[in-house]
Amino acid sequence: MARINKSRKFPITTLFRVFGMENDENIREIFKENFEEDDTNYIEITLKKDITTDSLSAAEYIYNKLRP
């Protein structure tokens, strides 16, 4: 989870989508090298929580979190 302040949290994968990693497979590849098999489950859970699908929707989601 990324945290903007104490009350505004969002999945870190949303931030990756803002920076152009719109595909779930690309996000999995980033973490594949750094974690063992058990740790990749955390990424899968985070991807399921992420409601955004592209960089524009991710930017809008983060903006709405900042400016409710």
mmCIF file of C-alpha atoms in Angstrom:
data_model
loop_
_atom_site.group_PDB
_atom_site.id
_atom_site.type_symbol
_atom_site.label_atom_id
_atom_site.label_comp_id
_atom_site.label_asym_id
_atom_site.label_seq_id
_atom_site.Cartn_x
_atom_site.Cartn_y
_atom_site.Cartn_z
ATOM 1 C CA MET A 1 0.000 0.000 0.000
ATOM 2 C CA ALA A 2 1.113 3.507 -0.741
ATOM 3 C CA ARG A 3 0.169 6.092 1.809
ATOM 4 C CA ILE A 4 -0.335 9.782 1.119
ATOM 5 C CA ASN A 5 -1.166 10.612 4.720
ATOM 6 C CA LYS A 6 -2.632 8.663 7.613
ATOM 7 C CA SER A 7 -6.071 8.258 6.074
ATOM 8 C CA ARG A 8 -5.467 8.157 2.312
ATOM 9 C CA LYS A 9 -4.134 4.810 1.168
ATOM 10 C CA PHE A 10 -4.255 3.101 -2.201
ATOM 11 C CA PRO A 11 -2.678 0.002 -3.760
ATOM 12 C CA ILE A 12 0.929 0.520 -4.872
ATOM 13 C CA THR A 13 0.008 -1.057 -8.192
ATOM 14 C CA THR A 14 -2.146 2.012 -8.858
ATOM 15 C CA LEU A 15 0.982 4.142 -8.652
ATOM 16 C CA PHE A 16 2.779 1.792 -11.054
ATOM 17 C CA ARG A 17 -0.097 2.211 -13.512
ATOM 18 C CA VAL A 18 0.268 6.004 -13.381
ATOM 19 C CA PHE A 19 3.879 5.585 -14.470
ATOM 20 C CA GLY A 20 2.907 3.479 -17.487
ATOM 21 C CA MET A 21 2.836 -0.121 -16.272
ATOM 22 C CA GLU A 22 -0.748 -0.765 -17.296
ATOM 23 C CA ASN A 23 -0.434 -4.523 -17.752
ATOM 24 C CA ASP A 24 -0.682 -6.800 -14.691
ATOM 25 C CA GLU A 25 2.002 -9.060 -16.159
ATOM 26 C CA ASN A 26 4.495 -6.175 -16.258
ATOM 27 C CA ILE A 27 3.848 -5.457 -12.587
ATOM 28 C CA ARG A 28 4.265 -9.143 -11.717
ATOM 29 C CA GLU A 29 7.584 -9.228 -13.599
ATOM 30 C CA ILE A 30 8.966 -6.387 -11.481
ATOM 31 C CA PHE A 31 8.377 -8.296 -8.263
ATOM 32 C CA LYS A 32 9.118 -11.754 -9.649
ATOM 33 C CA GLU A 33 12.889 -11.333 -9.357
ATOM 34 C CA ASN A 34 12.891 -9.868 -5.851
ATOM 35 C CA PHE A 35 10.550 -12.244 -4.059
ATOM 36 C CA GLU A 36 10.167 -15.943 -3.525
ATOM 37 C CA GLU A 37 7.091 -17.939 -4.513
ATOM 38 C CA ASP A 38 5.229 -17.247 -1.254
ATOM 39 C CA ASP A 39 5.759 -13.495 -1.523
ATOM 40 C CA THR A 40 4.171 -13.197 -4.959
ATOM 41 C CA ASN A 41 0.814 -13.870 -3.328
ATOM 42 C CA TYR A 42 0.999 -10.374 -1.821
ATOM 43 C CA ILE A 43 1.282 -8.922 -5.289
ATOM 44 C CA GLU A 44 -1.694 -10.966 -6.488
ATOM 45 C CA ILE A 45 -3.800 -9.725 -3.575
ATOM 46 C CA THR A 46 -2.776 -6.141 -4.299
ATOM 47 C CA LEU A 47 -3.607 -6.523 -7.990
ATOM 48 C CA LYS A 48 -7.071 -7.799 -7.057
ATOM 49 C CA LYS A 49 -7.647 -4.751 -4.831
ATOM 50 C CA ASP A 50 -6.577 -2.371 -7.593
ATOM 51 C CA ILE A 51 -9.695 -1.122 -9.380
ATOM 52 C CA THR A 52 -7.771 0.808 -12.044
ATOM 53 C CA THR A 53 -6.908 -0.619 -15.443
ATOM 54 C CA ASP A 54 -4.871 2.081 -17.168
ATOM 55 C CA SER A 55 -2.763 5.142 -16.409
ATOM 56 C CA LEU A 56 -5.602 7.640 -16.832
ATOM 57 C CA SER A 57 -7.970 5.867 -14.454
ATOM 58 C CA ALA A 58 -5.114 5.406 -11.972
ATOM 59 C CA ALA A 59 -4.297 9.119 -12.062
ATOM 60 C CA GLU A 60 -7.965 9.989 -11.545
ATOM 61 C CA TYR A 61 -8.194 7.556 -8.630
ATOM 62 C CA ILE A 62 -5.154 9.042 -6.893
ATOM 63 C CA TYR A 63 -6.402 12.578 -7.554
ATOM 64 C CA ASN A 64 -9.758 11.716 -5.979
ATOM 65 C CA LYS A 65 -7.935 10.327 -2.947
ATOM 66 C CA LEU A 66 -5.983 13.564 -2.624
ATOM 67 C CA ARG A 67 -8.964 15.849 -3.203
ATOM 68 C CA PRO A 68 -12.062 14.125 -1.791
#
